[in-house]
Amino acid sequence: MKAKITIRDIRKFKEDAAPFATVTAYDYVSAQNADTAGIPLLLVGDSAAMVIYGLDNTIPISMDELIFLTRAVRRGAKNALVVADMPFMSYQPSVEDAVRNAGRFVKESGAEAVKLEGGTAYTSQITAIMEAGIPVMGHVGLLPQSYHLSSGYRIQGKSKLEAEKIKDDALAIQDCGAFAIVLEGIPADLAEEITAMLEIPTIGIGAGPRCDGQIQVLHDIIGLYNDHAPKHSKQFTNLSSLMQEALKSYKSEVENKQFPAASHYILRKNTAAKVSS
Ligand code: KIV
């Protein structure tokens, strides 16, 4: 059996200059599949708000909703490191809230690390969570929880001022001791510069090919979520159409009395019973 991945292993990817793929997961089965495929880090993202709960953005999802999902993911992830995403307002109001909620993830769901959005504004929260013994992953650039402030999901860091702010945020997060950082929705050349500047691994999404690792929303790459197709994503398969095919076949076989067939049921023994056609 392979050993459980730790934050040291994630850091080592950067030391070894080995690109690595990570993905979101929200349930036991998808975690098991990602784990079996050798994905080293699974993020129980607050993107669950959209792909699991059908909401328009990530803002409404609660701690409890993410704890339930994280628990299931943790059971499916035998090797991968499980990181839980701190939802909107679980860490912003105070350091106490941040530590309590990060602690809930670890204690109640088995998460092995947490992720939170934002940089210099949250260094006290990141430091305090780490002092409580919980590893933290940062997230800068496009911040989905700041959806309203940013007037929607928009690429960040195009101007010099914005780029400087993102670099400052990334450095501040590293200085607090975070083990990795997500770079979301920023120009690829800025992501490359930040990746070269930091000692901790960068994990890009919509940030080009020069990050140390990549992360994608599972449902986007397996073609299971069709409400919105992000430009940075690639459908490696289309599970949605396979699912449609399977469900239509099932429906039609039931309607045509082809399913269940003889191999799918039993009859009582010692009777002349048979099922009528
Ligand atoms: O919630 C999420 O899925 C994320 C990734 C996009 C990084 O934060």
CSV table of C-alpha atoms and ligand atoms in Angstrom, one decimal:
chain,number,residue,atom,x,y,z
A,1,MET,CA,0.0,0.0,0.0
A,2,LYS,CA,1.2,3.5,-0.9
A,3,ALA,CA,1.8,5.9,1.9
A,4,LYS,CA,-0.5,8.8,2.6
A,5,ILE,CA,0.6,12.0,0.9
A,6,THR,CA,1.7,14.7,3.3
A,7,ILE,CA,2.4,18.4,2.9
A,8,ARG,CA,6.1,17.5,2.7
A,9,ASP,CA,5.4,15.5,-0.4
A,10,ILE,CA,3.5,18.4,-2.0
A,11,ARG,CA,6.4,20.7,-1.3
A,12,LYS,CA,8.8,18.1,-2.8
A,13,PHE,CA,7.1,18.3,-6.2
A,14,LYS,CA,8.5,21.8,-6.4
A,15,GLU,CA,12.0,20.9,-5.2
A,16,ASP,CA,12.1,18.1,-7.8
A,17,ALA,CA,10.6,20.4,-10.5
A,18,ALA,CA,7.9,17.8,-11.1
A,19,PRO,CA,4.6,19.2,-12.4
A,20,PHE,CA,1.6,17.7,-10.5
A,21,ALA,CA,-2.1,17.5,-11.2
A,22,THR,CA,-4.7,18.1,-8.5
A,23,VAL,CA,-8.4,18.2,-8.7
A,24,THR,CA,-11.5,19.0,-6.6
A,25,ALA,CA,-13.6,16.2,-5.2
A,26,TYR,CA,-16.9,16.2,-3.3
A,27,ASP,CA,-17.9,12.6,-2.6
A,28,TYR,CA,-16.6,9.2,-1.8
A,29,VAL,CA,-16.7,7.7,-5.3
A,30,SER,CA,-15.0,10.6,-7.0
A,31,ALA,CA,-12.4,10.8,-4.3
A,32,GLN,CA,-11.8,7.1,-4.7
A,33,ASN,CA,-11.4,7.5,-8.5
A,34,ALA,CA,-9.0,10.4,-8.2
A,35,ASP,CA,-7.0,8.6,-5.6
A,36,THR,CA,-6.8,5.5,-7.7
A,37,ALA,CA,-5.6,7.6,-10.6
A,38,GLY,CA,-2.7,8.8,-8.4
A,39,ILE,CA,-3.8,12.4,-7.9
A,40,PRO,CA,-1.9,13.5,-4.9
A,41,LEU,CA,-4.1,16.3,-3.5
A,42,LEU,CA,-7.9,16.6,-3.5
A,43,LEU,CA,-9.6,19.9,-2.7
A,44,VAL,CA,-13.1,19.8,-1.3
A,45,GLY,CA,-13.7,23.1,-3.0
A,46,ASP,CA,-16.5,25.6,-2.2
A,47,SER,CA,-17.1,25.2,-5.9
A,48,ALA,CA,-19.4,22.4,-4.5
A,49,ALA,CA,-21.9,25.3,-4.1
A,50,MET,CA,-22.2,25.3,-7.9
A,51,VAL,CA,-21.5,21.7,-9.1
A,52,ILE,CA,-23.1,19.9,-6.2
A,53,TYR,CA,-25.8,22.2,-4.8
A,54,GLY,CA,-26.6,24.0,-8.1
A,55,LEU,CA,-26.1,27.5,-6.8
A,56,ASP,CA,-25.0,30.5,-9.0
A,57,ASN,CA,-21.7,31.2,-7.1
A,58,THR,CA,-19.7,29.9,-4.1
A,59,ILE,CA,-20.9,32.5,-1.6
A,60,PRO,CA,-23.9,30.7,0.0
A,61,ILE,CA,-22.3,27.3,0.9
A,62,SER,CA,-22.0,26.7,4.6
A,63,MET,CA,-19.4,25.0,6.9
A,64,ASP,CA,-21.8,22.1,7.6
A,65,GLU,CA,-22.5,21.5,3.9
A,66,LEU,CA,-18.7,21.3,3.2
A,67,ILE,CA,-18.0,19.2,6.3
A,68,PHE,CA,-20.4,16.5,5.1
A,69,LEU,CA,-18.8,16.4,1.7
A,70,THR,CA,-15.3,16.4,3.1
A,71,ARG,CA,-16.1,13.5,5.4
A,72,ALA,CA,-17.1,11.4,2.3
A,73,VAL,CA,-14.0,12.5,0.3
A,74,ARG,CA,-11.7,11.6,3.2
A,75,ARG,CA,-13.1,8.1,3.2
A,76,GLY,CA,-12.4,7.7,-0.5
A,77,ALA,CA,-8.9,9.2,-0.4
A,78,LYS,CA,-6.6,6.5,0.8
A,79,ASN,CA,-3.4,8.2,-0.3
A,80,ALA,CA,-4.3,11.8,-1.5
A,81,LEU,CA,-4.0,14.7,0.8
A,82,VAL,CA,-7.4,16.1,1.5
A,83,VAL,CA,-7.7,19.9,1.7
A,84,ALA,CA,-11.0,21.5,2.8
A,85,ASP,CA,-12.0,24.9,1.4
A,86,MET,CA,-13.0,27.4,4.0
A,87,PRO,CA,-16.3,28.9,2.9
A,88,PHE,CA,-17.3,32.6,2.7
A,89,MET,CA,-17.5,34.1,6.2
A,90,SER,CA,-16.0,31.1,8.0
A,91,TYR,CA,-12.7,33.0,8.4
A,92,GLN,CA,-13.2,36.6,7.3
A,93,PRO,CA,-14.8,37.9,10.5
A,94,SER,CA,-12.1,37.1,13.0
A,95,VAL,CA,-9.1,35.0,13.9
A,96,GLU,CA,-11.2,33.1,16.4
A,97,ASP,CA,-13.7,32.1,13.7
A,98,ALA,CA,-10.9,31.0,11.4
A,99,VAL,CA,-9.3,28.8,14.0
A,100,ARG,CA,-12.6,27.3,15.2
A,101,ASN,CA,-13.8,26.5,11.6
A,102,ALA,CA,-10.4,25.2,10.4
A,103,GLY,CA,-10.5,23.0,13.5
A,104,ARG,CA,-14.0,21.8,12.7
A,105,PHE,CA,-12.8,20.6,9.3
A,106,VAL,CA,-9.9,18.6,10.8
A,107,LYS,CA,-11.8,17.2,13.7
A,108,GLU,CA,-15.3,16.6,12.2
A,109,SER,CA,-14.4,15.6,8.7
A,110,GLY,CA,-10.8,14.4,8.7
A,111,ALA,CA,-9.5,17.1,6.4
A,112,GLU,CA,-5.7,17.3,6.5
A,113,ALA,CA,-5.3,20.9,5.6
A,114,VAL,CA,-7.5,23.9,4.8
A,115,LYS,CA,-7.5,26.5,2.0
A,116,LEU,CA,-8.6,30.1,2.3
A,117,GLU,CA,-8.8,33.0,-0.2
A,118,GLY,CA,-6.9,36.3,0.2
A,119,GLY,CA,-3.5,37.4,1.2
A,120,THR,CA,-2.2,40.3,3.4
A,121,ALA,CA,-5.6,40.9,4.9
A,122,TYR,CA,-5.7,37.3,6.3
A,123,THR,CA,-2.2,36.8,7.6
A,124,SER,CA,-3.4,36.8,11.2
A,125,GLN,CA,-5.9,34.1,10.4
A,126,ILE,CA,-3.4,31.9,8.5
A,127,THR,CA,-0.8,32.2,11.3
A,128,ALA,CA,-3.3,31.3,14.0
A,129,ILE,CA,-4.7,28.3,12.1
A,130,MET,CA,-1.1,27.1,11.6
A,131,GLU,CA,-0.3,27.7,15.3
A,132,ALA,CA,-3.3,25.4,16.0
A,133,GLY,CA,-1.4,22.7,14.0
A,134,ILE,CA,-3.4,22.9,10.8
A,135,PRO,CA,-1.6,23.3,7.4
A,136,VAL,CA,-2.9,26.1,5.2
A,137,MET,CA,-3.0,26.5,1.4
A,138,GLY,CA,-3.3,30.1,0.1
A,139,HIS,CA,-5.4,31.3,-2.8
A,140,VAL,CA,-4.7,34.6,-4.7
A,141,GLY,CA,-5.7,36.2,-8.0
A,142,LEU,CA,-9.3,35.7,-9.0
A,143,LEU,CA,-11.1,35.1,-5.7
A,144,PRO,CA,-14.6,33.6,-6.2
A,145,GLN,CA,-15.7,34.6,-2.8
A,146,SER,CA,-15.2,38.3,-3.8
A,147,TYR,CA,-17.6,37.8,-6.7
A,148,HIS,CA,-19.6,40.9,-6.0
A,149,LEU,CA,-16.5,43.1,-5.3
A,150,SER,CA,-14.9,42.0,-8.6
A,151,SER,CA,-18.2,42.4,-10.5
A,152,GLY,CA,-18.2,38.8,-11.4
A,153,TYR,CA,-15.4,36.3,-12.3
A,154,ARG,CA,-12.7,38.4,-14.0
A,155,ILE,CA,-9.1,37.8,-14.7
A,156,GLN,CA,-7.0,39.6,-12.1
A,157,GLY,CA,-3.5,41.1,-12.3
A,158,LYS,CA,-3.6,42.6,-15.7
A,159,SER,CA,-2.6,46.1,-14.5
A,160,LYS,CA,0.8,46.7,-12.8
A,161,LEU,CA,-0.9,47.7,-9.6
A,162,GLU,CA,-3.0,44.6,-9.5
A,163,ALA,CA,-0.1,42.4,-10.3
A,164,GLU,CA,2.0,44.0,-7.5
A,165,LYS,CA,-0.8,43.4,-5.0
A,166,ILE,CA,-1.1,39.7,-6.0
A,167,LYS,CA,2.7,39.3,-5.7
A,168,ASP,CA,2.5,40.9,-2.2
A,169,ASP,CA,-0.3,38.6,-1.2
A,170,ALA,CA,1.5,35.5,-2.4
A,171,LEU,CA,4.7,36.5,-0.5
A,172,ALA,CA,2.7,37.3,2.7
A,173,ILE,CA,1.0,33.8,2.5
A,174,GLN,CA,4.4,32.1,2.1
A,175,ASP,CA,5.8,34.1,5.0
A,176,CYS,CA,3.0,32.9,7.2
A,177,GLY,CA,4.2,29.3,6.5
A,178,ALA,CA,1.5,28.1,4.0
A,179,PHE,CA,2.6,24.9,2.3
A,180,ALA,CA,1.2,25.8,-1.2
A,181,ILE,CA,-0.8,28.5,-3.0
A,182,VAL,CA,-3.5,28.4,-5.6
A,183,LEU,CA,-3.0,31.0,-8.4
A,184,GLU,CA,-6.4,31.5,-10.0
A,185,GLY,CA,-7.3,33.6,-13.1
A,186,ILE,CA,-4.2,35.6,-13.6
A,187,PRO,CA,-2.0,36.1,-16.7
A,188,ALA,CA,0.4,33.2,-17.4
A,189,ASP,CA,3.5,35.4,-17.3
A,190,LEU,CA,2.5,36.8,-13.9
A,191,ALA,CA,1.9,33.3,-12.6
A,192,GLU,CA,5.4,32.3,-13.9
A,193,GLU,CA,7.0,35.2,-12.1
A,194,ILE,CA,5.2,34.3,-8.8
A,195,THR,CA,6.2,30.7,-9.2
A,196,ALA,CA,9.8,31.6,-9.7
A,197,MET,CA,9.7,34.0,-6.7
A,198,LEU,CA,8.1,31.6,-4.2
A,199,GLU,CA,9.7,28.6,-2.4
A,200,ILE,CA,6.3,26.9,-1.9
A,201,PRO,CA,4.5,25.3,-4.8
A,202,THR,CA,2.0,27.3,-6.9
A,203,ILE,CA,-1.0,25.4,-8.1
A,204,GLY,CA,-2.6,27.2,-11.1
A,205,ILE,CA,-6.1,27.3,-12.4
A,206,GLY,CA,-6.5,29.6,-15.4
A,207,ALA,CA,-3.0,30.8,-14.7
A,208,GLY,CA,-1.1,29.1,-17.5
A,209,PRO,CA,1.4,26.3,-17.8
A,210,ARG,CA,4.3,27.5,-15.7
A,211,CYS,CA,2.8,26.9,-12.2
A,212,ASP,CA,4.3,24.0,-10.3
A,213,GLY,CA,1.0,22.2,-10.3
A,214,GLN,CA,-2.5,22.5,-11.8
A,215,ILE,CA,-5.9,22.3,-10.2
A,216,GLN,CA,-9.2,21.8,-12.0
A,217,VAL,CA,-12.8,21.4,-10.9
A,218,LEU,CA,-13.5,17.7,-11.4
A,219,HIS,CA,-16.9,18.2,-13.0
A,220,ASP,CA,-15.4,20.5,-15.7
A,221,ILE,CA,-12.7,18.0,-16.8
A,222,ILE,CA,-14.9,15.0,-16.9
A,223,GLY,CA,-17.7,16.8,-18.6
A,224,LEU,CA,-20.3,16.5,-15.9
A,225,TYR,CA,-21.3,20.1,-15.4
A,226,ASN,CA,-22.6,21.9,-18.4
A,227,ASP,CA,-24.0,25.1,-16.8
A,228,HIS,CA,-20.8,26.9,-17.5
A,229,ALA,CA,-17.6,26.0,-19.4
A,230,PRO,CA,-14.6,27.9,-18.2
A,231,LYS,CA,-12.1,28.9,-20.9
A,232,HIS,CA,-9.1,27.5,-18.8
A,233,SER,CA,-10.6,24.1,-18.6
A,234,LYS,CA,-10.5,21.0,-20.9
A,235,GLN,CA,-13.0,18.2,-21.1
A,236,PHE,CA,-11.0,15.0,-21.0
A,237,THR,CA,-14.2,13.0,-21.4
A,238,ASN,CA,-18.0,13.7,-21.5
A,239,LEU,CA,-19.5,11.8,-18.6
A,240,SER,CA,-22.7,13.8,-19.0
A,241,SER,CA,-23.5,12.3,-22.5
A,242,LEU,CA,-22.4,8.8,-21.3
A,243,MET,CA,-24.8,9.3,-18.3
A,244,GLN,CA,-27.6,10.4,-20.6
A,245,GLU,CA,-27.0,7.4,-22.9
A,246,ALA,CA,-27.1,5.0,-19.9
A,247,LEU,CA,-30.2,6.6,-18.4
A,248,LYS,CA,-32.1,6.6,-21.7
A,249,SER,CA,-31.2,2.9,-22.2
A,250,TYR,CA,-32.3,2.0,-18.7
A,251,LYS,CA,-35.6,4.0,-19.2
A,252,SER,CA,-36.3,2.4,-22.5
A,253,GLU,CA,-35.5,-1.2,-21.3
A,254,VAL,CA,-37.9,-0.7,-18.3
A,255,GLU,CA,-40.6,0.6,-20.6
A,256,ASN,CA,-40.1,-2.2,-23.1
A,257,LYS,CA,-40.0,-4.9,-20.3
A,258,GLN,CA,-36.4,-5.9,-21.2
A,259,PHE,CA,-35.0,-5.0,-17.7
A,260,PRO,CA,-34.8,-6.6,-15.3
A,261,ALA,CA,-34.0,-9.8,-17.2
A,262,ALA,CA,-33.8,-13.4,-15.8
A,263,SER,CA,-30.2,-12.9,-14.6
A,264,HIS,CA,-31.3,-9.9,-12.5
A,265,TYR,CA,-33.9,-11.7,-10.2
A,266,ILE,CA,-34.6,-15.0,-8.4
A,267,LEU,CA,-37.7,-17.2,-8.2
A,268,ARG,CA,-38.8,-19.1,-5.1
A,269,LYS,CA,-37.5,-22.6,-5.1
A,270,ASN,CA,-39.6,-25.7,-5.4
A,271,THR,CA,-42.5,-23.9,-7.1
A,272,ALA,CA,-43.6,-23.9,-10.6
A,273,ALA,CA,-43.4,-20.1,-10.4
A,274,LYS,CA,-42.3,-18.0,-13.3
A,275,VAL,CA,-42.8,-14.4,-14.0
A,276,SER,CA,-45.3,-13.5,-16.7
A,277,SER,CA,-44.1,-11.6,-19.7
B,1,KIV,O1,-13.5,25.8,-4.9
B,1,KIV,C1,-12.7,25.5,-5.8
B,1,KIV,O2,-13.0,24.6,-6.5
B,1,KIV,C2,-11.4,26.2,-5.8
B,1,KIV,C3,-10.5,25.8,-6.9
B,1,KIV,C4,-11.0,26.4,-8.2
B,1,KIV,C5,-9.1,26.2,-6.7
B,1,KIV,O3,-11.1,27.0,-5.0
